[in-house]
XYZ file of C-alpha atoms in Angstrom:
482
model
C 25.725 -7.508 -6.200
C 27.936 -4.636 -5.064
C 30.273 -3.339 -7.736
C 34.025 -3.850 -7.567
C 36.755 -1.608 -8.857
C 39.801 -3.856 -8.844
C 40.332 -3.596 -12.596
C 38.923 -0.107 -13.237
C 40.323 3.099 -11.804
C 37.700 4.751 -9.515
C 36.367 8.092 -10.745
C 35.909 11.381 -8.940
C 33.038 13.793 -9.458
C 34.860 16.699 -11.072
C 33.629 19.649 -13.124
C 34.274 17.841 -16.395
C 32.021 14.917 -15.388
C 29.303 17.246 -14.121
C 29.314 19.457 -17.214
C 29.163 16.431 -19.484
C 26.245 14.950 -17.498
C 24.327 18.246 -17.459
C 24.748 18.742 -21.211
C 23.716 15.168 -21.946
C 20.536 15.530 -19.887
C 19.752 19.078 -21.019
C 16.944 20.222 -23.342
C 16.809 19.099 -26.980
C 16.058 20.958 -30.196
C 16.587 24.693 -30.472
C 16.460 25.100 -26.699
C 19.266 22.565 -26.468
C 21.340 24.449 -29.033
C 20.924 27.684 -27.098
C 21.851 25.869 -23.867
C 24.959 24.484 -25.539
C 26.053 28.004 -26.495
C 25.079 29.825 -23.320
C 25.732 26.997 -20.908
C 23.532 25.692 -18.075
C 24.247 26.867 -14.560
C 24.431 24.038 -12.023
C 22.108 25.931 -9.681
C 19.306 25.611 -12.271
C 19.603 21.826 -12.717
C 16.765 19.762 -11.208
C 17.708 16.223 -12.301
C 21.223 14.791 -12.313
C 22.159 11.321 -13.549
C 25.583 10.001 -12.504
C 25.102 6.239 -12.758
C 27.617 3.694 -14.145
C 30.613 6.040 -13.755
C 32.688 4.053 -11.225
C 32.393 6.904 -8.705
C 34.061 6.147 -5.365
C 33.205 9.282 -3.395
C 30.240 11.679 -3.444
C 31.686 15.149 -3.755
C 31.518 18.509 -5.554
C 27.691 18.725 -5.680
C 27.272 21.847 -3.527
C 26.367 24.085 -6.499
C 23.217 22.095 -7.375
C 21.009 24.133 -5.045
C 17.666 23.244 -6.716
C 18.369 19.576 -7.441
C 15.334 17.351 -6.745
C 16.407 14.052 -8.321
C 19.877 12.499 -7.997
C 20.851 9.179 -9.543
C 24.115 7.666 -8.235
C 23.342 3.982 -8.684
C 25.752 1.370 -10.071
C 28.971 2.977 -8.832
C 31.478 1.955 -6.144
C 30.484 4.482 -3.470
C 31.443 3.382 0.058
C 30.037 6.213 2.167
C 26.984 8.500 2.025
C 28.428 11.999 2.240
C 28.534 15.332 0.432
C 24.742 15.653 0.231
C 24.087 18.148 3.043
C 23.592 21.113 0.666
C 21.048 19.296 -1.544
C 18.113 20.256 0.668
C 15.568 20.107 -2.177
C 16.178 16.452 -3.012
C 12.975 14.429 -3.341
C 14.379 11.324 -5.062
C 17.742 9.690 -4.335
C 19.069 6.461 -5.833
C 22.208 4.973 -4.249
C 21.500 1.367 -5.231
C 24.202 -1.064 -6.363
C 27.109 0.472 -4.457
C 29.358 -0.601 -1.560
C 27.721 1.410 1.249
C 27.941 -0.164 4.717
C 26.178 2.434 6.880
C 23.219 4.809 6.516
C 24.450 8.310 7.327
C 24.786 11.804 5.867
C 21.057 12.283 5.204
C 20.226 14.721 8.026
C 19.528 17.737 5.776
C 17.379 15.909 3.202
C 14.068 16.645 4.918
C 12.126 16.749 1.622
C 13.215 13.284 0.515
C 10.279 11.045 -0.472
C 11.921 8.185 -2.395
C 15.183 6.584 -1.211
C 16.818 3.527 -2.780
C 19.743 1.805 -1.065
C 19.111 -1.497 -2.807
C 22.057 -3.926 -3.118
C 24.630 -2.491 -0.725
C 26.217 -3.823 2.494
C 23.974 -2.209 5.114
C 23.173 -4.163 8.295
C 21.233 -1.601 10.368
C 18.477 0.936 9.739
C 19.598 4.137 11.449
C 20.374 7.858 11.085
C 17.237 8.610 9.064
C 15.151 10.459 11.649
C 15.025 13.688 9.645
C 13.390 12.018 6.608
C 9.871 12.912 7.767
C 8.450 12.845 4.222
C 9.792 9.423 3.252
C 7.184 7.428 1.304
C 9.171 4.836 -0.644
C 12.179 3.023 0.816
C 14.098 0.288 -1.020
C 16.649 -1.508 1.143
C 16.534 -4.948 -0.497
C 19.639 -7.136 -0.990
C 21.568 -5.828 2.014
C 22.669 -7.472 5.291
C 19.649 -6.707 7.492
C 19.071 -9.736 9.712
C 17.177 -8.547 12.801
C 13.417 -7.986 12.858
C 13.991 -5.277 15.460
C 15.273 -3.060 12.653
C 11.712 -2.779 11.369
C 10.581 -0.997 14.544
C 12.828 1.885 13.483
C 10.653 2.431 10.405
C 7.569 3.118 12.536
C 8.641 6.758 12.908
C 8.009 7.415 9.203
C 4.295 8.194 9.202
C 4.123 8.691 5.413
C 5.919 5.462 4.523
C 3.762 3.384 2.161
C 6.198 1.202 0.189
C 9.123 -0.827 1.531
C 11.341 -3.331 -0.248
C 13.340 -5.668 1.995
C 13.569 -8.634 -0.388
C 16.920 -10.389 -0.433
C 17.882 -9.625 3.184
C 18.504 -12.377 5.785
C 15.507 -10.981 7.679
C 13.185 -12.390 5.004
C 14.128 -15.933 5.992
C 12.522 -15.490 9.426
C 9.166 -17.316 9.455
C 7.586 -14.366 11.300
C 8.576 -11.912 8.556
C 5.318 -11.759 6.590
C 3.263 -11.238 9.751
C 5.701 -9.041 11.644
C 6.149 -6.305 9.020
C 2.441 -5.434 8.482
C 1.800 -5.640 12.214
C 4.495 -3.102 13.041
C 3.982 -0.947 9.938
C 0.169 -0.851 9.734
C 0.072 2.008 7.193
C 2.221 0.131 4.696
C 0.531 -0.569 1.344
C 3.285 -2.411 -0.542
C 5.923 -4.794 0.769
C 8.585 -6.273 -1.524
C 6.778 -5.034 -4.659
C 3.495 -6.674 -3.633
C 0.267 -5.304 -2.241
C -0.066 -6.229 1.434
C -2.087 -9.430 1.971
C -5.863 -8.917 1.898
C -6.450 -9.947 5.517
C -3.797 -7.444 6.582
C -5.231 -4.719 4.361
C -8.675 -5.510 5.805
C -7.266 -5.069 9.370
C -8.496 -8.547 10.415
C -5.241 -10.405 11.030
C -5.683 -13.350 13.447
C -9.476 -12.931 13.667
C -10.350 -15.979 11.545
C -10.159 -18.236 14.573
C -9.278 -18.039 18.288
C -6.279 -15.762 17.713
C -7.528 -12.786 19.738
C -8.880 -15.065 22.475
C -5.549 -16.885 22.735
C -3.678 -13.573 23.013
C -6.026 -12.451 25.799
C -5.279 -15.547 27.876
C -1.636 -16.172 26.929
C -0.656 -12.636 27.992
C -2.795 -12.768 31.146
C -0.539 -13.612 34.144
C -3.574 -14.390 36.303
C -5.140 -16.865 33.868
C -3.114 -19.964 34.928
C -4.214 -19.552 38.561
C -7.856 -18.906 37.719
C -7.967 -21.910 35.385
C -7.189 -24.120 38.405
C -10.536 -23.252 39.986
C -13.105 -26.048 39.834
C -15.397 -25.794 36.790
C -13.454 -22.913 35.191
C -11.773 -24.888 32.337
C -15.174 -26.126 31.147
C -16.898 -22.747 30.985
C -13.761 -21.094 29.527
C -14.027 -23.502 26.596
C -17.636 -22.439 26.089
C -16.542 -18.786 26.316
C -13.789 -19.455 23.782
C -16.221 -20.958 21.260
C -18.664 -18.037 21.596
C -15.898 -15.418 21.449
C -14.278 -17.068 18.413
C -17.637 -17.104 16.642
C -17.911 -13.309 17.022
C -14.310 -12.860 15.873
C -15.023 -14.878 12.734
C -18.014 -12.649 12.014
C -15.678 -9.685 12.451
C -13.162 -11.330 10.128
C -15.663 -11.919 7.321
C -17.168 -8.470 7.727
C -13.680 -6.981 7.606
C -12.991 -8.738 4.300
C -16.351 -7.602 2.964
C -15.579 -4.027 4.027
C -12.209 -4.236 2.296
C -13.841 -5.436 -0.931
C -16.392 -2.615 -0.758
C -13.686 0.032 -0.281
C -11.559 -1.521 -3.004
C -14.436 -1.579 -5.524
C -15.325 2.039 -4.790
C -11.711 3.089 -5.268
C -11.364 1.069 -8.472
C -14.588 2.575 -9.857
C -13.331 6.067 -9.096
C -9.950 5.400 -10.711
C -11.651 4.007 -13.813
C -13.803 7.147 -14.094
C -10.694 9.244 -13.553
C -8.737 7.436 -16.248
C -11.636 7.585 -18.686
C -12.012 11.352 -18.211
C -8.273 11.978 -18.607
C -8.008 9.828 -21.744
C -11.049 11.496 -23.308
C -9.560 14.900 -22.569
C -6.200 13.853 -24.010
C -7.851 12.715 -27.234
C -9.582 16.064 -27.561
C -6.274 17.820 -26.974
C -4.535 15.704 -29.619
C -7.337 16.541 -32.066
C -6.959 20.286 -31.408
C -3.185 20.123 -31.947
C -3.563 17.989 -35.069
C -6.070 20.432 -36.561
C -3.760 23.334 -35.717
C -0.749 21.699 -37.360
C -2.676 20.646 -40.462
C -3.983 24.180 -40.853
C -0.860 26.159 -40.022
C 2.277 24.159 -40.868
C 2.004 25.015 -44.533
C 1.318 28.636 -43.633
C 4.394 28.710 -41.390
C 6.495 27.244 -44.161
C 5.320 30.017 -46.459
C 6.142 32.687 -43.870
C 9.685 31.305 -43.620
C 10.178 32.083 -47.308
C 8.775 35.614 -47.249
C 11.353 38.188 -48.334
C 9.136 41.257 -48.083
C 9.550 42.691 -44.526
C 5.975 43.968 -44.267
C 4.548 40.714 -45.539
C 6.755 38.789 -43.105
C 5.678 40.966 -40.175
C 2.012 40.576 -41.085
C 2.389 36.805 -41.463
C 4.118 36.513 -38.086
C 1.392 38.576 -36.367
C -1.361 36.444 -37.887
C 0.417 33.267 -36.853
C 0.866 34.565 -33.297
C -2.885 35.008 -33.106
C -3.315 31.371 -34.136
C -0.774 30.246 -31.533
C -2.491 32.243 -28.770
C -5.843 30.784 -29.761
C -4.308 27.307 -29.625
C -3.022 28.000 -26.096
C -6.475 29.226 -25.023
C -8.206 26.145 -26.438
C -5.804 23.733 -24.726
C -5.925 25.577 -21.404
C -9.736 25.769 -21.492
C -9.845 22.049 -22.184
C -7.556 21.432 -19.200
C -9.706 23.634 -16.941
C -12.783 21.675 -17.994
C -11.008 18.473 -16.986
C -9.954 19.984 -13.649
C -13.580 20.908 -12.886
C -14.793 17.468 -13.955
C -12.231 15.654 -11.820
C -12.941 17.864 -8.806
C -16.630 16.941 -8.996
C -15.767 13.251 -9.398
C -13.379 13.457 -6.448
C -16.046 15.074 -4.261
C -18.449 12.252 -5.095
C -15.786 9.690 -4.265
C -14.923 11.366 -0.956
C -18.581 11.439 0.022
C -19.108 7.781 -0.952
C -15.946 6.479 0.673
C -16.678 8.442 3.858
C -20.113 6.810 4.082
C -18.609 3.368 3.408
C -15.924 3.770 6.077
C -18.406 5.219 8.602
C -20.761 2.269 8.098
C -17.845 -0.134 8.364
C -16.687 1.416 11.638
C -20.208 1.365 13.132
C -20.590 -2.338 12.375
C -17.100 -3.149 13.633
C -17.833 -1.332 16.889
C -21.124 -3.240 17.227
C -19.343 -6.597 16.886
C -16.573 -5.507 19.254
C -19.290 -4.514 21.737
C -20.537 -8.125 21.597
C -17.020 -9.294 22.462
C -17.014 -6.914 25.428
C -20.411 -8.103 26.623
C -19.220 -11.693 26.426
C -16.091 -10.829 28.400
C -18.202 -9.050 31.046
C -20.394 -12.126 31.462
C -17.281 -14.290 31.661
C -15.915 -12.016 34.393
C -19.135 -12.275 36.382
C -19.017 -16.070 36.178
C -15.338 -16.119 37.062
C -15.881 -13.885 40.079
C -18.807 -16.046 41.235
C -16.744 -19.240 41.026
C -13.737 -17.606 42.713
C -15.817 -16.269 45.595
C -17.607 -19.600 46.000
C -14.223 -21.350 46.209
C -13.046 -18.732 48.709
C -16.084 -19.347 50.903
C -15.550 -23.123 50.757
C -11.938 -22.669 51.724
C -13.056 -20.580 54.686
C -15.155 -23.542 55.756
C -12.179 -25.887 55.173
C -14.034 -27.605 52.302
C -11.794 -28.996 49.571
C -8.697 -27.242 50.892
C -6.646 -30.414 50.625
C -7.290 -30.527 46.858
C -5.879 -27.021 46.227
C -2.324 -26.346 45.035
C -0.023 -23.994 46.922
C -0.359 -21.397 44.120
C -4.144 -21.510 44.357
C -4.086 -21.258 48.148
C -2.028 -18.069 47.816
C -4.894 -16.636 45.799
C -7.262 -17.067 48.740
C -5.271 -15.120 51.306
C -8.188 -12.750 51.684
C -11.287 -11.606 49.827
C -9.638 -8.510 48.339
C -6.894 -10.618 46.774
C -9.482 -12.821 45.065
C -11.442 -9.854 43.713
C -8.311 -7.988 42.599
C -6.968 -11.058 40.772
C -10.208 -11.615 38.863
C -10.519 -7.896 38.031
C -6.899 -7.699 36.830
C -7.549 -10.583 34.457
C -10.740 -8.896 33.243
C -9.025 -5.541 32.701
C -6.318 -7.108 30.552
C -8.910 -8.932 28.434
C -10.829 -5.693 27.886
C -7.593 -3.927 26.960
C -6.902 -6.480 24.228
C -10.444 -6.082 22.898
C -10.129 -2.282 22.987
C -6.803 -2.476 21.134
C -8.402 -4.581 18.399
C -11.195 -2.046 18.000
C -8.769 0.865 17.988
C -6.585 -0.832 15.370
C -9.483 -1.496 13.005
C -11.036 1.956 13.403
C -7.762 3.892 13.278
C -6.456 2.032 10.244
C -9.734 2.403 8.350
C -9.787 6.158 8.990
C -6.081 6.408 8.235
C -6.504 4.545 4.938
C -9.287 6.891 3.895
C -7.308 10.012 4.808
C -4.203 8.759 2.988
C -6.152 7.829 -0.149
C -7.897 11.196 -0.315
C -4.644 13.074 0.288
C -2.856 11.031 -2.387
C -5.647 11.616 -4.905
C -5.457 15.373 -4.354
C -1.665 15.330 -4.644
C -1.768 13.212 -7.806
C -4.299 15.555 -9.410
C -2.220 18.624 -8.580
C 0.833 16.972 -10.115
C -1.134 15.852 -13.187
C -2.471 19.361 -13.729
C 0.956 20.952 -13.350
C 2.469 18.463 -15.768
C -0.263 19.063 -18.345
C 0.020 22.855 -18.088
C 3.779 22.522 -18.506
C 3.294 20.337 -21.598
C 0.928 22.908 -23.119
C 3.289 25.784 -22.399
C 6.292 23.916 -23.802
C 4.432 23.073 -27.006
C 3.144 26.611 -27.476
C 6.534 28.074 -26.552
C 8.066 26.018 -29.342
C 5.937 27.876 -31.904
C 6.573 31.225 -30.251
C 10.336 30.565 -30.290
C 10.148 29.799 -33.989
C 8.345 33.082 -34.600
C 10.846 34.971 -32.463
C 13.652 33.437 -34.499
C 12.010 34.617 -37.735
C 11.720 38.128 -36.336
C 15.402 38.110 -35.353
C 16.341 36.992 -38.846
C 14.232 39.791 -40.315
C 15.985 42.359 -38.088
C 19.390 41.211 -39.247
């Protein structure tokens, strides 16, 4: 529910609020004490949390040049504004406010995660510049038209969307419409997309594709009036549906194969990371057990030369610790790179085999359609010849007689019907092949990105831990100098 401010005075984002928020979210320990004394410049802040402050207007944020994460949820904000200078934002939370229109996001080209959950928004608009958007939460708003979803097709990286709680969700077409128009989506309303959708085989477990071919064919009603056509179309339908069902079951099997390969890789990945973490914990534990007592002794040295010698020896230990932890991390990086290469090779083979078999089954659908076209053309021309001999003309409707104006009209009508059927078959093939290749490319790209982020995070953790010991030693040296 959107927040109200009838009984509480709305707040403004002033320097006092910003300084208090920055200090509260700043570093802890000795680094925090130094930051308290020296102050933290707004231009160096990366994360800013301004939730639950009854803020009415977004303002005064222009100095946060390097900000990547901004939390403004649970306020009373009515308009998205004042963000144009925050060009490094990757994560923005504006949930639980009173916003009625999406605007003011033009400069946020790096944004990947946007939450506008629980506001008063009715239309999806003014987001064209968000080319890197991956996660979009717009649940519990006033979105009522399915056409709004078409707007999201421009976001090629979009993988997760939350629309739950909007009037649009009450439309019976909702669960089918969203995956159909956003084929690269992985999660909808906090749930993995349905298996048949993820397997790219929607509407293939039955006559769905056949029905689309004929329902969208403007020539079909006329051709079905020809004598004998309804009977052989039913035979065609049964044979075509049988192939589609084979395609459906193979699609599900292909999905299971890809899923198992991915799960196996992720299990190997997790096992390697956990094993490496345990080794790292052991190294740190051994270091602390060996050196904490020694450090305590150094702290109590009063002899300058003895203190200097103790600090130098301890620095050697700290540098050795850094080398051990970094070598361990490099070993993990090499191990994961090899595992990733194996996965890429395996998944490429799986997807290639899947595509080959899909194309073979689609080729059967095409062959069946070609035979149907030959039969249809034969019946149409036979009827045309009979009409030329005035045989059975009295039994034909006016619409059917218009078909037999001349031979070219008959041939063109049958060919137009055939071309549309082939187009639908081609579109089905293209959808299954494109989405399979797209899934593989996205998974591989995500795995590489996740590994880069994991490595950076681990290196940062190592450096922070080692820096803690170095800072302590620096502090002892400063004390000795004074």
